[in-house]
CSV table of C-alpha atoms in Angstrom, one decimal:
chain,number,residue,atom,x,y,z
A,1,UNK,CA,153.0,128.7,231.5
A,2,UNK,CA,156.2,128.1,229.9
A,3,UNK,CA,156.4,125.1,227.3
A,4,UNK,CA,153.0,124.6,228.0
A,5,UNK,CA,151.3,123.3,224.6
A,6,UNK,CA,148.8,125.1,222.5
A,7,UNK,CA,145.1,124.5,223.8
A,8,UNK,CA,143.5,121.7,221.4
A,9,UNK,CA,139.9,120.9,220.4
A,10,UNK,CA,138.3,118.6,222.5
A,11,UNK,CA,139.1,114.7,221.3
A,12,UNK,CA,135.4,113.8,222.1
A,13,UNK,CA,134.5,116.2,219.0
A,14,UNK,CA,137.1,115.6,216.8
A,15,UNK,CA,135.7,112.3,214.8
A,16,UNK,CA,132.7,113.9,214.1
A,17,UNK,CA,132.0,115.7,210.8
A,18,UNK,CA,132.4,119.0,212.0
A,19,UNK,CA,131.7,122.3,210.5
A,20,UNK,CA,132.3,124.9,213.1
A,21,UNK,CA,135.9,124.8,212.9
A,22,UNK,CA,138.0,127.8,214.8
A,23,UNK,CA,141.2,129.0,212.8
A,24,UNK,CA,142.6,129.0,216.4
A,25,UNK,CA,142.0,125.4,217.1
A,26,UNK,CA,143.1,124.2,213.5
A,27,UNK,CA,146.2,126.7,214.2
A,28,UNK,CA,146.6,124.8,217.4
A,29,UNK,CA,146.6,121.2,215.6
A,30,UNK,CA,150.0,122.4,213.2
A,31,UNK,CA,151.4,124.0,216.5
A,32,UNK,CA,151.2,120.2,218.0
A,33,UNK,CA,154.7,117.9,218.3
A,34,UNK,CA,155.1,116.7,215.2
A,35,UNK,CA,154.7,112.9,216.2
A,36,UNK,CA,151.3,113.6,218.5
A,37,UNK,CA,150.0,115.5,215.7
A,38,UNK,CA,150.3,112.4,213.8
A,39,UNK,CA,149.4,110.2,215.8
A,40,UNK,CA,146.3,111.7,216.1
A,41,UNK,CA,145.6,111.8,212.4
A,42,UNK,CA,146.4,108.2,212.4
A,43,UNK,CA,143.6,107.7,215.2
A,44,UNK,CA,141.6,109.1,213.7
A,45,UNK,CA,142.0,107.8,210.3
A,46,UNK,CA,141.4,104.4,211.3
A,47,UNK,CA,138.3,105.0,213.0
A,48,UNK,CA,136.8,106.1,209.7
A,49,UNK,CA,139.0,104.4,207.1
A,50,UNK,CA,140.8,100.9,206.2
A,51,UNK,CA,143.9,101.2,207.3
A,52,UNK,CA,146.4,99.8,205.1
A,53,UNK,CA,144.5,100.8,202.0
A,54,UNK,CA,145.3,103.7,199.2
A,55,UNK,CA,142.9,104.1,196.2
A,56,UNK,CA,144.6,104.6,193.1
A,57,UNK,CA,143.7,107.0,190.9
A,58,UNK,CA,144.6,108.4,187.5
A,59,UNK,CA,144.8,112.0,185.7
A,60,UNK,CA,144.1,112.6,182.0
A,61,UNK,CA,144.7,115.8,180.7
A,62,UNK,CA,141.2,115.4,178.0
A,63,UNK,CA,142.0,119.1,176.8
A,64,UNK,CA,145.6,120.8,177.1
A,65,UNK,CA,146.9,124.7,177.2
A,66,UNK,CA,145.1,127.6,176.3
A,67,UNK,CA,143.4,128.5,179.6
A,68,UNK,CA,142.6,132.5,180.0
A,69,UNK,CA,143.0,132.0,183.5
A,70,UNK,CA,145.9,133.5,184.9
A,71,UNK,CA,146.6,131.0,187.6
A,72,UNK,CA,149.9,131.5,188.9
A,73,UNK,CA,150.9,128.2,189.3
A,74,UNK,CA,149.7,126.3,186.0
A,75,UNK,CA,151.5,126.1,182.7
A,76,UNK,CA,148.2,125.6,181.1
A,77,UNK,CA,147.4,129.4,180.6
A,78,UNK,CA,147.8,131.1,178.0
A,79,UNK,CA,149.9,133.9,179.2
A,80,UNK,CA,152.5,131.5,181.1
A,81,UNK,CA,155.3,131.5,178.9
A,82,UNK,CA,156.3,127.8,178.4
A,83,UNK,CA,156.6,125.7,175.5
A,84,UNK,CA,153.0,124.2,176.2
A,85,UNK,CA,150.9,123.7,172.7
A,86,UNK,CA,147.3,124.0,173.1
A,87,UNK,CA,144.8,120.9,172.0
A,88,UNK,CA,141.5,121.0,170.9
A,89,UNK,CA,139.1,118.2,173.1
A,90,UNK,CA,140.1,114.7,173.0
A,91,UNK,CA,137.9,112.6,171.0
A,92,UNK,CA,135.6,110.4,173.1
A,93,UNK,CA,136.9,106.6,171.8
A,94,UNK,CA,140.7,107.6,172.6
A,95,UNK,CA,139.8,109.3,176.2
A,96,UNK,CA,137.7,105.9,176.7
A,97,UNK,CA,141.1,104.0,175.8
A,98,UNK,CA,142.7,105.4,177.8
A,99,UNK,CA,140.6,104.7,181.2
A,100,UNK,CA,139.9,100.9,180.5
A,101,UNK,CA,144.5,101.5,180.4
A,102,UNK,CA,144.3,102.8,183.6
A,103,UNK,CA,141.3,100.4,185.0
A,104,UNK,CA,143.7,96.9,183.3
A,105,UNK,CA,146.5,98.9,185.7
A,106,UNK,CA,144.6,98.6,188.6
A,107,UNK,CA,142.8,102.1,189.2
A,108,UNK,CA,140.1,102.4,190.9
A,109,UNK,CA,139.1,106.1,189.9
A,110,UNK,CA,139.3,107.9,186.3
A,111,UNK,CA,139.9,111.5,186.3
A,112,UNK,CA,139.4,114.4,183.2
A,113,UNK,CA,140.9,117.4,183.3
A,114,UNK,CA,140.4,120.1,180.8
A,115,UNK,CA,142.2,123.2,180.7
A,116,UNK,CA,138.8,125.7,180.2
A,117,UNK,CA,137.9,128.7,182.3
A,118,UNK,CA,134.6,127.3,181.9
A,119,UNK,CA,133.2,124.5,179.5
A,120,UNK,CA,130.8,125.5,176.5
A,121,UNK,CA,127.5,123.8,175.9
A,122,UNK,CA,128.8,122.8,173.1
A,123,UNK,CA,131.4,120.6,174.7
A,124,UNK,CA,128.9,119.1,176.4
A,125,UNK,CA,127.9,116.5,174.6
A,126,UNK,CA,131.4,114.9,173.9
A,127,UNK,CA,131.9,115.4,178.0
A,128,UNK,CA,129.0,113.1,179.1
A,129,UNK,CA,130.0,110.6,176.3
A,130,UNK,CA,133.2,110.5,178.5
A,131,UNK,CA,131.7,110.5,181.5
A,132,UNK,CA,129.1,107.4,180.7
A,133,UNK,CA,131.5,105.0,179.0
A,134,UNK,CA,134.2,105.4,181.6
A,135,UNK,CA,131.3,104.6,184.6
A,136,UNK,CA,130.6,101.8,182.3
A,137,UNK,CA,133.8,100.2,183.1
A,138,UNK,CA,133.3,100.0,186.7
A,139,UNK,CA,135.8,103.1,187.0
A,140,UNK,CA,134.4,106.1,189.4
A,141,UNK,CA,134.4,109.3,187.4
A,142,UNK,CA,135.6,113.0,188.0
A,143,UNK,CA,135.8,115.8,185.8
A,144,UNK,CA,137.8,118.9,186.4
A,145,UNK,CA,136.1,121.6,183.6
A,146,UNK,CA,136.3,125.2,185.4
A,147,UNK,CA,133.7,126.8,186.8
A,148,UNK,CA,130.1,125.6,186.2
A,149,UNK,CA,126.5,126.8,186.0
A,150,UNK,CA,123.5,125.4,187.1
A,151,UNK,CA,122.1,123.7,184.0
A,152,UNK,CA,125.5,121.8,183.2
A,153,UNK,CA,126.4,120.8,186.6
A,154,UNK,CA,122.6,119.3,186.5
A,155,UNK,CA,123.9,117.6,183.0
A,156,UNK,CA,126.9,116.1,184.8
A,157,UNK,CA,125.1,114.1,187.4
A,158,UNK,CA,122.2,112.7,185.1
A,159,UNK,CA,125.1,111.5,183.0
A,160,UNK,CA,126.7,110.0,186.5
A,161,UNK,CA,129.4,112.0,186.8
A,162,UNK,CA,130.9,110.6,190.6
A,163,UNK,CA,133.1,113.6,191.1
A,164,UNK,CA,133.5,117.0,190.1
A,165,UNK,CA,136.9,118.7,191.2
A,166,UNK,CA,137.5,122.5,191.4
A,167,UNK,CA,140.0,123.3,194.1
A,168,UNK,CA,139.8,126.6,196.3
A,169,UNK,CA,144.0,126.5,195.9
A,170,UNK,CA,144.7,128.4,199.0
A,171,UNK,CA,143.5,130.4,202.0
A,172,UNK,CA,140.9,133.3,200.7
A,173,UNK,CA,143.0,135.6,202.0
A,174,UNK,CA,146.0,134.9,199.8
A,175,UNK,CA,144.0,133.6,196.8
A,176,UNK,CA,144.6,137.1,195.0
A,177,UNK,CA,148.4,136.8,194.6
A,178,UNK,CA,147.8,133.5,192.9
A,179,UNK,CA,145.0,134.5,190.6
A,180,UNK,CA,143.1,137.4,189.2
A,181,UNK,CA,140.8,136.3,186.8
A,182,UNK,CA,138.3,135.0,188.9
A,183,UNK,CA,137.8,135.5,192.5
A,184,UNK,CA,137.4,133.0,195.9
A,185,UNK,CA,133.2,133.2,195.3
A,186,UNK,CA,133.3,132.4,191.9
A,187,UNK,CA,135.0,128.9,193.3
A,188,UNK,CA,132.2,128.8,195.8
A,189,UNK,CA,129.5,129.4,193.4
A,190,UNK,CA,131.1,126.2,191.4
A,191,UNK,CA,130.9,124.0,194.6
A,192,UNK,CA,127.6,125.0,195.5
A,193,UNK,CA,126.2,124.4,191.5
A,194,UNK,CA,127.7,120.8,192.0
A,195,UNK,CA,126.7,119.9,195.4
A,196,UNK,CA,122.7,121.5,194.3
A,197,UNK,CA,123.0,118.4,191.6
A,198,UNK,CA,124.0,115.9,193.9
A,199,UNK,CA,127.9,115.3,192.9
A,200,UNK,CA,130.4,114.8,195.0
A,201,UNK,CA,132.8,117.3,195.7
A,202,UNK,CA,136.5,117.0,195.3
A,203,UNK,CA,138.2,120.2,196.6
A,204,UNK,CA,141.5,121.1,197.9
A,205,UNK,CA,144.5,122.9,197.1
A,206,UNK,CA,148.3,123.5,196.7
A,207,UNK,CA,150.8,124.1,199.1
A,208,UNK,CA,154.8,125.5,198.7
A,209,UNK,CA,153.3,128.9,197.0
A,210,UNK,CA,155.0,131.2,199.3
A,211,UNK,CA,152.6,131.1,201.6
A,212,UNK,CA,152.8,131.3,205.2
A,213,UNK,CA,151.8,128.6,208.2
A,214,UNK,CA,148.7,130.7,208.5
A,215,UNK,CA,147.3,130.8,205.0
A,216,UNK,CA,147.7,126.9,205.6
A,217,UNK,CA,145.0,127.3,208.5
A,218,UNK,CA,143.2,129.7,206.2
A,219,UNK,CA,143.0,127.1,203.6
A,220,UNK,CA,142.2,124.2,205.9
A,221,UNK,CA,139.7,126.2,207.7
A,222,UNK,CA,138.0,127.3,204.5
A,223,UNK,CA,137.7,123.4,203.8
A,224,UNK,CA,136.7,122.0,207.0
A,225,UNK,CA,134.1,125.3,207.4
A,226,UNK,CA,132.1,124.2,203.8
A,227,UNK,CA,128.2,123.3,204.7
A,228,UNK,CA,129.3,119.8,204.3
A,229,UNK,CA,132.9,118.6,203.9
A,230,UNK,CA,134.5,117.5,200.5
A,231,UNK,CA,134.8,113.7,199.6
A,232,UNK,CA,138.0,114.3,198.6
A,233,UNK,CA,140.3,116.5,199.5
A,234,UNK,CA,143.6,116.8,197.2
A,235,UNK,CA,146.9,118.2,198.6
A,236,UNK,CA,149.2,119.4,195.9
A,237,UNK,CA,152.5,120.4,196.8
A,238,UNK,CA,153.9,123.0,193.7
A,239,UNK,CA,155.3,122.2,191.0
A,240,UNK,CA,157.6,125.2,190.1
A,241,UNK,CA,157.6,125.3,186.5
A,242,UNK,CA,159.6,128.0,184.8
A,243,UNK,CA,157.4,129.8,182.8
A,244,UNK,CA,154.9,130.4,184.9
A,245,UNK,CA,154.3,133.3,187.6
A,246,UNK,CA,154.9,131.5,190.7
A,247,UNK,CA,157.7,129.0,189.0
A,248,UNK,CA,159.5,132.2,187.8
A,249,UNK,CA,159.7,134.0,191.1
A,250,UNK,CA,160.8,130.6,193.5
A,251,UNK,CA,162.6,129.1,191.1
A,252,UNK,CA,166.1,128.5,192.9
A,253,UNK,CA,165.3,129.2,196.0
A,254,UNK,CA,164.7,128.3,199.6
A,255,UNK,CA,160.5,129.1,198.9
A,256,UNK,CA,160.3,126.5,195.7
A,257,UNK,CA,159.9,123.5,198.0
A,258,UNK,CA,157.8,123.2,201.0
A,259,UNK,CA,159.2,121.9,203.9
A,260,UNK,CA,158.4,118.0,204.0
A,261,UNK,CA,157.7,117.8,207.8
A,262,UNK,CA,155.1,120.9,207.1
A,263,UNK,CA,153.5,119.2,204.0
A,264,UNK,CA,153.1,116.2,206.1
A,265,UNK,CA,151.6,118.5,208.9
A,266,UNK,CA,149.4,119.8,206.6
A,267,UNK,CA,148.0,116.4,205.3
A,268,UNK,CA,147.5,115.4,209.1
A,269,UNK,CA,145.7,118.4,210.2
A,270,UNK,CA,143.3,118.2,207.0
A,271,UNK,CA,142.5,114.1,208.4
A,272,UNK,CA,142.0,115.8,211.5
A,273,UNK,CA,139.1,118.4,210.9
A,274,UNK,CA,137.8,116.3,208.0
A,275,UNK,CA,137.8,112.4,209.3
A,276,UNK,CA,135.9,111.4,206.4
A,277,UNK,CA,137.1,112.8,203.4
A,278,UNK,CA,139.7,110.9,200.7
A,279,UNK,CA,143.0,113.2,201.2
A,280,UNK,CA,144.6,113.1,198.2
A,281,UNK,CA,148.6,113.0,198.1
A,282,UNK,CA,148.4,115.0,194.2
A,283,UNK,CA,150.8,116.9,192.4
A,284,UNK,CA,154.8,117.5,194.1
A,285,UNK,CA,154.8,113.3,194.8
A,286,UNK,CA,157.5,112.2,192.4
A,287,UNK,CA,159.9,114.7,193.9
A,288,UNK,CA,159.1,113.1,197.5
A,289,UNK,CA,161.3,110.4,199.4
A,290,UNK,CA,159.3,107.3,200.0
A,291,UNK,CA,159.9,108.4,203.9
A,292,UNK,CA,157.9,111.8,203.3
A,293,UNK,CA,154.8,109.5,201.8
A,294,UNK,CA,155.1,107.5,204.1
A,295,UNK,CA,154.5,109.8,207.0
A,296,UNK,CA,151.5,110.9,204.9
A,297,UNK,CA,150.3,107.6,204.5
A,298,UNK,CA,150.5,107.1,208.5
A,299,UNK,CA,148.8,111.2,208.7
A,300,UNK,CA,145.7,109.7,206.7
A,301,UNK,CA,146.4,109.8,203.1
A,302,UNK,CA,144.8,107.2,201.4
A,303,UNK,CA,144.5,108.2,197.8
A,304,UNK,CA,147.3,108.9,195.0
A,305,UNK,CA,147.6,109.6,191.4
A,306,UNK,CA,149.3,106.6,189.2
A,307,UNK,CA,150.9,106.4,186.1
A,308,UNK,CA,153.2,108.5,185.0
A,309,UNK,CA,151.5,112.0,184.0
A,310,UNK,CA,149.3,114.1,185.8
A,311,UNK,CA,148.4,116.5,183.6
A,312,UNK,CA,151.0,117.7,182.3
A,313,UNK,CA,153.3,117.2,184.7
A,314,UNK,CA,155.5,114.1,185.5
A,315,UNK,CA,154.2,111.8,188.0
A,316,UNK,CA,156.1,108.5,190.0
A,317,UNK,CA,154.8,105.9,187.8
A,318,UNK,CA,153.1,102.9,188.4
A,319,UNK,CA,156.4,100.9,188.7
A,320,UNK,CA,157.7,102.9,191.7
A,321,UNK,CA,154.1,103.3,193.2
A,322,UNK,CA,153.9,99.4,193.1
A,323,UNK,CA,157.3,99.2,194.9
A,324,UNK,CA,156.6,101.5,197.5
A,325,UNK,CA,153.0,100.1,198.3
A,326,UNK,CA,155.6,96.5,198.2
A,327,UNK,CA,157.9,98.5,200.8
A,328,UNK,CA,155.2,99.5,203.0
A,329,UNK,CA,152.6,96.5,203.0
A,330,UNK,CA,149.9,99.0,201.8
A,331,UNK,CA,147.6,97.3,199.2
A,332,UNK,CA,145.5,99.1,196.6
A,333,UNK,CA,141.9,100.2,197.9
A,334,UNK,CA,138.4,98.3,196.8
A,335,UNK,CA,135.7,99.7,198.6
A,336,UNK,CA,134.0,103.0,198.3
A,337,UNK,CA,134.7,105.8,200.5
A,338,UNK,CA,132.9,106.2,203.8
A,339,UNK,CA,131.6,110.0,203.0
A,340,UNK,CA,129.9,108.2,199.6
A,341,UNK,CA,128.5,105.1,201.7
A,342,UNK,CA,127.0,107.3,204.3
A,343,UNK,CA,125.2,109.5,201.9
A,344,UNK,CA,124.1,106.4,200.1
A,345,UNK,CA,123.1,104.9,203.4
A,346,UNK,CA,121.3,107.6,205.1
């Protein structure tokens, strides 16, 4: 029938934690009008969240540059050609500093990033230091380290570890034109090493890489498919740095941006098919209007990164964040998530 829309996934099923998601119903959620599409995001996030709350979180690059991985998109690899210098692994006492920083600045949520394809065991040690004297703050902790195995994974969580982050990037299907040095399983393998020793996952990926609407499903679908969904779910938008693969080839032009009305698609249909999950408005937010987060915000965001580096990229700063939560009458978030409460609930 003409103008008739999509078919949809039954509303009865779509606040519960599903896993059986169709790439034709998720492709049916970012065919929706834009404003019923986010409607229903906002429906459903307030049936599983507080609404007027965003948990702030911060980034620290705790090792810099010098990744083999050939990831497409990151100026942390050693073959992107950018003026990035390589660091060795921040000493404990000033990564420490810089987390009770972010706590004094009203951060709810410390995360470490080091630019390894994997860690060694020798870094180890100097990782749970990190990981112990930030939860002894009162900050939650996530580590982003590469790929795992078993045995450290296991060393993560009897240090406390909250989170661990390793993002899937982008629909398995297109996940070999944006790296080649390991595959979509080896991600897998990582997630399943970190959910075997019972930390949280915090998984998502980047959007504006050239891809199309449906490597968008595919990457959503990948997500919401998982044996149990992540508790956080970041959605970067790219950063096109020149230098790199991807920031080379969409560099000046029409591709090197997404489209704001399908980022803000994006972040609704991920609330959608994952109702208890953090989404987290990441990388690609200073370069956004405060309309565009705030049409995430009403989609079911309710996490960003503060401060005013993430990584090594430039980030809004707590300054403007401050004004736009002022602007919007959104406050900073307290509690703990709902995915974390029901797993320490039940």
């Amino acid at each position: 029938m003409a103008g008739a829309h999509p078919p949809t996934p039954s509303r009865e099923r779509e606040g519960e934690q599903r896993t059986d998601w169709t790439r034709e119903e998720i492709a049916a959620l970012f065919d929706l009008p834009f404003t019923d599409l986010v409607l229903r995001a906002a429906q459903t996030h307030a049936a599983h969240h507080a609404t007027g709350e965003v948990q702030l979180c911060t980034l620290l690059s705790i090792k810099t540059g010098g990744c083999p991985e050939d990831c497409g998109y990151c100026n942390q690899s050693a073959s992107a050609e950018t003026d990035l210098k390589a660091t060795k692994l921040m000493d404990v006492r000033a990564v420490l500093q810089s987390a009770a920083q972010a706590r004094d600045a009203g951060s709810q949520r410390f995360c470490m990033g080091a630019a390894w394809r994997n860690p060694k065991d020798r870094d180890m040690p100097a990782i749970i230091e990190m990981v112990k004297g930030v939860r002894q703050m009162g900050l939650e902790t996530c580590m982003t380290l590469g790929m795992l195995e078993p045995h450290q994974a296991q060393q993560l969580a009897d240090a406390g570890l909250d989170y661990y982050n390793h993002n899937i990037d982008t629909a398995p299907e297109k996940y070999g034109d944006i790296i080649t040095t390991r595959t979509f399983q080896d991600r897998l393998d990582t997630l399943e090493n970190v959910r075997e020793a019972g930390i949280n996952v915090c998984c998502g990926g980047i959007v504006g890489m050239g891809e199309t609407r449906s490597d968008r499903v595919g990457f959503i679908h990948a997500l919401a498919t998982l044996p149990r969904h992540p508790e956080s779910v970041p959605v970067n938008a790219l950063i096109p740095i020149k230098g790199t693969v991807l920031g080379n080839m969409l560099a000046d032009t029409p591709l090197a941006k997404i489209d704001d009305i399908e980022f803000v698609r994006t972040v609704a249909v991920a609330r959608i098919t994952m109702p208890m999950s953090m989404v987290r408005l990441s990388a690609g937010r200073e370069s956004m209007s405060d309309a565009t987060q705030a049409l995430c915000f009403m989609a079911g965001a309710n996490s960003i990164f503060t401060g005013d580096k993430l990584l090594t990229s430039g980030n809004a700063g707590d300054d403007a964040d401050a004004a736009l939560f002022a602007k919007l009458g959104l406050r900073p978030m307290q509690g703990e998530e709902p995915m974390r409460q029901e797993k320490t609930c039940c």
